[in-house]
XYZ file of C-alpha atoms in Angstrom:
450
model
C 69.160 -39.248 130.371
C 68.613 -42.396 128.196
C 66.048 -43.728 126.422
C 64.589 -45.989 128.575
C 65.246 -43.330 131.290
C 63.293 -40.902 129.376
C 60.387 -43.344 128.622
C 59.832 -44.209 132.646
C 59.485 -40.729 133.405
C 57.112 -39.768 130.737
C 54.871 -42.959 131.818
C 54.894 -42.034 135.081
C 53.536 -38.641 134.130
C 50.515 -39.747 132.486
C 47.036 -39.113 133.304
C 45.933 -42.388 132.993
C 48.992 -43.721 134.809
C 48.008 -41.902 138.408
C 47.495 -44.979 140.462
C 49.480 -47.147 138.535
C 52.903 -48.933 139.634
C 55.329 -48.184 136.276
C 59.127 -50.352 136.666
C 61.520 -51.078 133.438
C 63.081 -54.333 133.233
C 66.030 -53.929 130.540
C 64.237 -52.490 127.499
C 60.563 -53.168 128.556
C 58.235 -50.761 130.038
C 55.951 -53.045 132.919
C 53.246 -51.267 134.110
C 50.283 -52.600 136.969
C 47.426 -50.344 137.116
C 45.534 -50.059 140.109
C 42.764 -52.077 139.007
C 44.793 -55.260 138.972
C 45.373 -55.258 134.839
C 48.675 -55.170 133.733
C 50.321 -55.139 130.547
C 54.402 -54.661 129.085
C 55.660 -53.311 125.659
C 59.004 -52.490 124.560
C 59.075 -48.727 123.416
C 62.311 -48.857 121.787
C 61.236 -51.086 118.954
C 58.420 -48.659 117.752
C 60.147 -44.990 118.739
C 62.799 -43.830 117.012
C 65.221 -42.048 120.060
C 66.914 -39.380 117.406
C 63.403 -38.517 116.663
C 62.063 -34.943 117.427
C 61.001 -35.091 121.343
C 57.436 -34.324 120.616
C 56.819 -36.855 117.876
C 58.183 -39.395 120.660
C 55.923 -38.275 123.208
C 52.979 -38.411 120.444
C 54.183 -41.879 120.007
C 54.477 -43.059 123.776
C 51.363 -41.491 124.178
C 49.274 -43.514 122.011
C 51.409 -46.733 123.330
C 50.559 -46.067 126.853
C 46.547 -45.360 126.008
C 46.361 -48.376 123.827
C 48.197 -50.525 126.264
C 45.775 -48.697 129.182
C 42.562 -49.612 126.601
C 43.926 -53.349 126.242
C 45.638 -54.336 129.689
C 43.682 -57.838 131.277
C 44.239 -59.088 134.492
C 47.252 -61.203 134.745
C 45.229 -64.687 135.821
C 42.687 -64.682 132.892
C 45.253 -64.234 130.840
C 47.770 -66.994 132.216
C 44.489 -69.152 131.800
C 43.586 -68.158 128.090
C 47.278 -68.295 126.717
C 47.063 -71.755 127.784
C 44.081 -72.576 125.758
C 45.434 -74.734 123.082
C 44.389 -74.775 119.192
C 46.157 -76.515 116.077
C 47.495 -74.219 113.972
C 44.391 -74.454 111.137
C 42.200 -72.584 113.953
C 40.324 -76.064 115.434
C 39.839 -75.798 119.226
C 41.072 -78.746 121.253
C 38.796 -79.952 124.266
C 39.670 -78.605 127.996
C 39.952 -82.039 128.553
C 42.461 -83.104 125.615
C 45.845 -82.574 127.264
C 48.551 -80.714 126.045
C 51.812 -81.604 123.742
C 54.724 -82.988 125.866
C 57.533 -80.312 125.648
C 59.778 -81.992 128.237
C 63.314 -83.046 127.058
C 63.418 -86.205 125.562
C 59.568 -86.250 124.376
C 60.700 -86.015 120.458
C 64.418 -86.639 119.952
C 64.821 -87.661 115.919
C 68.466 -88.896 115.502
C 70.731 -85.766 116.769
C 69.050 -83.059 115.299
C 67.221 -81.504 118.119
C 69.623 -80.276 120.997
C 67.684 -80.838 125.075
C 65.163 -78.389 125.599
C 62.268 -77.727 127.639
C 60.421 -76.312 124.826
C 61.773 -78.461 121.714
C 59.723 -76.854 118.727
C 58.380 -72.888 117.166
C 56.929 -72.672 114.342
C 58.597 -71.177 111.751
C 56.289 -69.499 109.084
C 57.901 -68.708 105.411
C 56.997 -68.439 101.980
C 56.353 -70.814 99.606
C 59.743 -71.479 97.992
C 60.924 -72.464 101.700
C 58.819 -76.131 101.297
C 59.632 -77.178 97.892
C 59.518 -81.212 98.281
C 56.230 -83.067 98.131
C 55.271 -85.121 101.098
C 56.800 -88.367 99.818
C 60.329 -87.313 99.270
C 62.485 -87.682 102.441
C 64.204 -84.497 101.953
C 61.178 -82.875 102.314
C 60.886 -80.057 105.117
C 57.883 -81.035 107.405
C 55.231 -77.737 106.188
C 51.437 -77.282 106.306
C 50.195 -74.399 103.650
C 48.636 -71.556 104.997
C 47.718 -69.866 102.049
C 48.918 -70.636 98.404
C 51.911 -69.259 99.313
C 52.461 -69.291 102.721
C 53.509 -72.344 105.114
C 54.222 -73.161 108.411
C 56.955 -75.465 109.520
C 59.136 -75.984 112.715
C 62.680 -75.559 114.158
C 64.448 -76.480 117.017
C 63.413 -73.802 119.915
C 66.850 -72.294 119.708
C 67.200 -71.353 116.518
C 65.551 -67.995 115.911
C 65.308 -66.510 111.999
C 65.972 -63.269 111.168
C 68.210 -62.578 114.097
C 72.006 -62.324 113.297
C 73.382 -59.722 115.229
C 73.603 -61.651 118.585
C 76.756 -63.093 119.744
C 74.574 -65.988 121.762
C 73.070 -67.157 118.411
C 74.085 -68.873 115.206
C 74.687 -66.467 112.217
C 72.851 -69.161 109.455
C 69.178 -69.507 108.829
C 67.198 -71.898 110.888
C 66.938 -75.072 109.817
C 63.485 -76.636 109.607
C 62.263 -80.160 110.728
C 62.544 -82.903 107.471
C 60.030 -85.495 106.984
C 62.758 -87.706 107.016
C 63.560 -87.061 110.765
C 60.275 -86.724 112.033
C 59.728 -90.649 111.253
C 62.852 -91.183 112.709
C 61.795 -89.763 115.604
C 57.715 -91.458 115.828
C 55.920 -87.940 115.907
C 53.214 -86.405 113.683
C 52.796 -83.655 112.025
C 49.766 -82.774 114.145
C 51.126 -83.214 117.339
C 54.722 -81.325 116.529
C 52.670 -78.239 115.148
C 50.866 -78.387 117.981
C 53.612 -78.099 120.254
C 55.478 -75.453 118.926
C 52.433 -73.377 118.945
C 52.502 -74.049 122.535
C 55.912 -73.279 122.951
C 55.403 -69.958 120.903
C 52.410 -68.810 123.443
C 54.531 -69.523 126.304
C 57.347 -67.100 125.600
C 54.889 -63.998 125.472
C 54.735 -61.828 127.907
C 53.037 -63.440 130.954
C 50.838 -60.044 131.483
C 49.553 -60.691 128.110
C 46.483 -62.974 126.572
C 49.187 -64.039 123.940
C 50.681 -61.078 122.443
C 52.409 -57.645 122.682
C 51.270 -55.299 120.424
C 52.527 -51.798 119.576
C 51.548 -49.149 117.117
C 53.445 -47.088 115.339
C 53.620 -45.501 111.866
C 55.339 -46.402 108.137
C 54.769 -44.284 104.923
C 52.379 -42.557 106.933
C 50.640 -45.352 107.469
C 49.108 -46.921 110.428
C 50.125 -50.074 111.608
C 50.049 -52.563 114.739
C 53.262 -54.843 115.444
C 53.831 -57.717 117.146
C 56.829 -57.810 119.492
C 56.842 -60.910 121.180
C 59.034 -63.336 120.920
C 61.433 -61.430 119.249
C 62.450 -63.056 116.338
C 58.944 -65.369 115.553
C 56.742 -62.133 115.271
C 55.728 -63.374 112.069
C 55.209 -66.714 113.199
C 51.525 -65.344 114.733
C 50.314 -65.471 111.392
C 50.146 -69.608 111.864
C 47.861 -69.217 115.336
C 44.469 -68.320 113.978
C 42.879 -68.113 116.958
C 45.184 -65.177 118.264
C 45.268 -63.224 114.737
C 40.905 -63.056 115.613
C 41.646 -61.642 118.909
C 43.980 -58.892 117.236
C 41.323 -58.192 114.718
C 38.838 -57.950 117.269
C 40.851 -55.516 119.149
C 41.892 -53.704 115.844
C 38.451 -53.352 115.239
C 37.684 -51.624 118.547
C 39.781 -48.673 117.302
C 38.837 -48.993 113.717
C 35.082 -50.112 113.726
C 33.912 -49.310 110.208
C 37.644 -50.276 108.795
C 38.634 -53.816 107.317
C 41.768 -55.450 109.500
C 44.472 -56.243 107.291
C 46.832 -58.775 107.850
C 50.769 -58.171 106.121
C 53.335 -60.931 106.102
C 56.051 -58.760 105.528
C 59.410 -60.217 106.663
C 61.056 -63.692 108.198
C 60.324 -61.947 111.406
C 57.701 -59.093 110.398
C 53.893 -59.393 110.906
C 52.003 -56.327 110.415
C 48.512 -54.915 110.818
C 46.878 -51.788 109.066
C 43.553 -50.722 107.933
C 42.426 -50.997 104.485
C 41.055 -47.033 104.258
C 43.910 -45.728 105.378
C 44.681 -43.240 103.143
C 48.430 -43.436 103.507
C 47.838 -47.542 102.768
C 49.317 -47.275 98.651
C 52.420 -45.621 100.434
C 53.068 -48.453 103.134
C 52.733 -51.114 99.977
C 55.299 -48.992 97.612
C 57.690 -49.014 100.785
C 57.161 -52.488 100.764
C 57.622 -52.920 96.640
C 60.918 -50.936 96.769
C 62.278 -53.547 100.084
C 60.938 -56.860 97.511
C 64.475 -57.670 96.690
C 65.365 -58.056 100.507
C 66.175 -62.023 101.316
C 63.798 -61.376 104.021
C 60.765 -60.449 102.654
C 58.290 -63.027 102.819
C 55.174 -62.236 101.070
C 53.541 -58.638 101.934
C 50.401 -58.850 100.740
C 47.223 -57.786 102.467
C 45.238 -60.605 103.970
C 41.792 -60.918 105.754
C 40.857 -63.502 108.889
C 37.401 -65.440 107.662
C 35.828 -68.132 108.683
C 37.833 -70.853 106.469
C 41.160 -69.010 107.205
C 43.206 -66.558 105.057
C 42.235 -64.853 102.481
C 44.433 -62.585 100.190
C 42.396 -58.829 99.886
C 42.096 -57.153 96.515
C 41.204 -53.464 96.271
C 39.229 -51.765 93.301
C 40.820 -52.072 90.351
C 42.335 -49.201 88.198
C 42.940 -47.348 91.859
C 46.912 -46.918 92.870
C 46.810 -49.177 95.542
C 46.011 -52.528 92.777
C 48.808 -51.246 90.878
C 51.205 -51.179 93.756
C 49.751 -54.830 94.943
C 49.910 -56.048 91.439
C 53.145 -55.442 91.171
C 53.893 -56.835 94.490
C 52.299 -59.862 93.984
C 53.817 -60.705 90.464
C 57.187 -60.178 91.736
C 56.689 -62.170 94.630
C 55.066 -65.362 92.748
C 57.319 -64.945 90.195
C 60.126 -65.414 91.997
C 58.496 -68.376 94.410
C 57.493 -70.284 90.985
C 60.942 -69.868 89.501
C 62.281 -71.360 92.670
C 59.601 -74.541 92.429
C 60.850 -74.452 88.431
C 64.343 -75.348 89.532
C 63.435 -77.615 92.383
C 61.337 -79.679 90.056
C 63.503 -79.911 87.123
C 66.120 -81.824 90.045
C 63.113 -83.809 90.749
C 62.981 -85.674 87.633
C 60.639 -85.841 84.592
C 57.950 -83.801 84.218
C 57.474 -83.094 80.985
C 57.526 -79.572 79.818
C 57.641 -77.643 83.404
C 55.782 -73.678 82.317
C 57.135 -70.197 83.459
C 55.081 -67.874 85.336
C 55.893 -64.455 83.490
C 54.435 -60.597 83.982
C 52.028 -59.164 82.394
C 50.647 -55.941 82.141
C 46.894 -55.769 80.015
C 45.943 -52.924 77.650
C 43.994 -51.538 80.189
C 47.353 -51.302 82.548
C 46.285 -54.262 84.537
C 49.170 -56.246 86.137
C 48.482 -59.832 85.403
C 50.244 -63.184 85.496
C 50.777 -65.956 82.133
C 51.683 -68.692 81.516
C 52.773 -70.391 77.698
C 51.378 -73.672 76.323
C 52.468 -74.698 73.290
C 51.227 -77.151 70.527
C 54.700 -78.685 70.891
C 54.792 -79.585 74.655
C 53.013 -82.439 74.570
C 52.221 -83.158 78.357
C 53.814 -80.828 81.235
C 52.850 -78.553 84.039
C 52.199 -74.957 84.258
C 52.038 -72.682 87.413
C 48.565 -70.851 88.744
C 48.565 -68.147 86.373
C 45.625 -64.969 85.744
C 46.247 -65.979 82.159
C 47.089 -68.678 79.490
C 48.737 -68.676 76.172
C 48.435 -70.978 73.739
C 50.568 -71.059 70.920
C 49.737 -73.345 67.948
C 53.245 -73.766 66.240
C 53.354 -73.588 62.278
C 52.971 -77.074 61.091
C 56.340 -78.666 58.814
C 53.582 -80.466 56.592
C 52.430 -78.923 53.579
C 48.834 -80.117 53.718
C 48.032 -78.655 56.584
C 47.545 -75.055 57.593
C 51.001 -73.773 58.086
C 50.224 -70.612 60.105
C 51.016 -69.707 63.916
C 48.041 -69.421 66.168
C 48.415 -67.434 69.278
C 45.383 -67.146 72.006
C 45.606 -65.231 75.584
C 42.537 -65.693 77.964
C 42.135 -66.315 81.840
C 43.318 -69.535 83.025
C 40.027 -70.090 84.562
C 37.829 -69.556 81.094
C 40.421 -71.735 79.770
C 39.825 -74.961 82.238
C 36.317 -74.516 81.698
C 36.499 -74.682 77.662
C 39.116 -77.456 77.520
C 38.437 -79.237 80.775
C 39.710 -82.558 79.631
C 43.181 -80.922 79.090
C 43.674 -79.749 82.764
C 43.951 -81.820 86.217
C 45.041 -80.074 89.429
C 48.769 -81.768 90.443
C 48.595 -82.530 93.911
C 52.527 -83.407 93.925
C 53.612 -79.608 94.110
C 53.057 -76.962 96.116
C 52.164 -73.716 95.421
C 49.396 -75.037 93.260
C 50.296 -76.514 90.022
C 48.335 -77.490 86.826
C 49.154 -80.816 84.812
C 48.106 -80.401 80.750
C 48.091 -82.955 78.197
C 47.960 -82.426 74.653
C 46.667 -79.300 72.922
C 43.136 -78.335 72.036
C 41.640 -79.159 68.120
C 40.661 -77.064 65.701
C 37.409 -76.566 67.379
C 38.256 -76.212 70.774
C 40.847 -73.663 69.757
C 37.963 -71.716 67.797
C 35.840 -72.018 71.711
C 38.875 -70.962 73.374
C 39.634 -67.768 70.786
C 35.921 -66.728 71.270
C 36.364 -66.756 75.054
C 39.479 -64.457 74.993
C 38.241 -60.904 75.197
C 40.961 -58.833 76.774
C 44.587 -58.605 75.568
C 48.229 -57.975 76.537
């Protein structure tokens, strides 16, 4: 018997299951319960088949029940996946109508082979949109975070999926400001679109999504599975990410939802009191060198949007997300680094380096120096200024060296700082170097050390 064999029969043994009608198409379980509700999931892509049988009927199990809890009838959902919203959250009117995706509606130059549904979004990290908006080689992005965009491909190229003979082996190539003037579009109305585009190739039973759960590092989490290939890409719909909270929260009602952009094709859910939560993360530390990892940090749904979550300090899990998240901007700022040292003249362009306080704290600094004149420095936890021994014998030929938050810092020398809005992730230009006295303001506010 095969997998899929296996998995029929079980569902058609359920309790819950009595009245329903259960079929398989390929690797998807389709199941209408007698109700009218209906729902899909693929169990292959959250059970393990060389697993022990009863941990994959423990597994099935809780599939079946939470597909059972969440199935909707198939016409309210057909009528709420089409509900259209940009991808910052904002509601268009029923009356607003919807993004052409018809062939020929945005054509820029060759780039875009016929489609009916031209566009998906693609969401990466921040070293994936380097350029600022005015340079024509830059990729078309909104942020989502600091570190975090969305931008948009051609509807046939999927990332993170190499092992198909119908697909191009390369990474997708995103949309370039460049082309979308070529071709008359917006930004707006392109994002739009391939939100719309990425709705419609859900599961029709569905609101939007399929969602499975399943277990890593002991850890509970829920998975998206549909489309295959743009999971991750739910983390640019707003709107849909609330509805999975609000269903997370059904099962977890006294539990914070955490969002985890894990992979070019990985979006995960899990619960911040899990108590298997610090394990999930140091999976997730040990996989940071993968060239698909993304940015797995923890983030909460509010009002304005995303929001990266920050446990108690001093516990395990801050370590493990400390280190996580220095890694991960470290790496995305030493991209930028390069990228703007092609650009041209920026003056002195600042590091982001590691740093770990005497109180074990994993922070983030950055080094300005009496000698750099005018520059730019990343979005550091800290700043270091170094006061360089002066050549001149009348004056006061010893090194200073002060380490304090960036934030103190801005606040005590605010004539020296202005936020650059040519770069993303955020960027700070400086100018000049603080005076006797203002180093003397800025040595008082320093209180903890490396």
């Amino acid at each position: 018997m095969d997998f899929m064999d296996w998995a029929l029969g079980e569902a058609r043994e359920h309790a819950l299951l009595r009245d329903a009608v259960i079929t398989s198409h390929g690797d998807t379980l389709e199941i209408l319960l007698g109700d009218g509700r209906a729902f899909g999931f693929r169990p292959g892509a959250l059970i393990d088949g060389r697993a022990p049988l009863r941990v994959r009927e423990e597994l099935l199990r809780r599939l079946l029940e939470i597909g059972v809890r969440n199935a909707e009838f198939p016409a309210r959902a057909e009528h709420t996946s089409a509900a259209e919203h940009t991808p910052d959250g904002e509601r268009r009117s029923a009356e607003e109508p919807e993004a052409e995706t018809e062939e020929g509606s945005f054509t820029p130059g060759d780039y875009f082979s016929p489609d009916e549904q031209a566009f998906l979004p693609l969401v990466r990290g921040a070293d994936y949109f380097l350029s600022s908006h005015d340079d024509s080689d830059s990729y078309v992005y909104v942020p989502l975070t600091d570190f975090i965009a969305v931008g948009v491909v051609p509807a046939q190229d999927r990332p993170g999926v190499e092992n198909s003979a119908a697909l191009p082996a390369r990474p997708p190539q995103p949309l370039r400001y460049a082309q979308l003037e070529e071709g008359g579009g917006e930004v707006r109305e392109i994002l739009l679109q391939a939100l719309n585009t990425l709705r419609r190739r859900t599961n029709s039973y569905h609101h939007s999504v399929d969602l499975g759960v399943t277990t890593a590092g002991g850890a509970k989490i829920m998975v998206f599975l549909q489309p295959e290939g743009y999971e991750l890409s739910w983390f640019c719909d707003v709107e849909t990410a609330e509805q999975v909270k609000i269903r997370a929260e059904e099962e977890n009602s006294d539990d914070i939802v955490l969002f985890v952009p894990v992979s070019n094709t990985k979006l995960y859910v899990v619960f911040a009191a899990d108590p298997h939560l610090n394990d999930f993360f140091r999976l997730l530390l040990e996989q940071r060198e993968s060239p698909e990892a993304v940015y797995p940090l923890p983030y909460t749904l509010a009002a304005d949007g995303w929001q990266e979550w920050v446990p108690l300090p001093g516990t395990p899990l801050a370590e493990t997300l400390g280190a996580l998240r220095n890694s991960f901007r470290k790496k995305i700022y030493d991209v930028q680094a390069r990228q703007m040292h092609r650009w041209g003249d920026f003056g002195a362009v600042k590091d982001f380096e590691e740093r770990v306080l005497e109180d074990g704290e994993r922070v983030s600094n950055t080094v300005w120096s009496s000698l750099d004149g005018v520059g730019s420095i990343p979005e550091t936890d800290f700043i270091t200024f170094v006061r360089e021994a002066s050549p001149h014998p009348w004056e006061d030929g010893k090194t200073a060296r002060i380490s304090l938050r960036l934030t103190v810092a801005r606040e005590v020398w605010p004539d020296g700082f202005a936020a650059d809005s040519n770069f993303w992730p955020p960027r700070w230009k400086v100018t000049g170097f603080p005076d006797e006295e203002e180093l003397e303001k800025l040595k008082r506010a320093a209180t903890r050390r490396f």
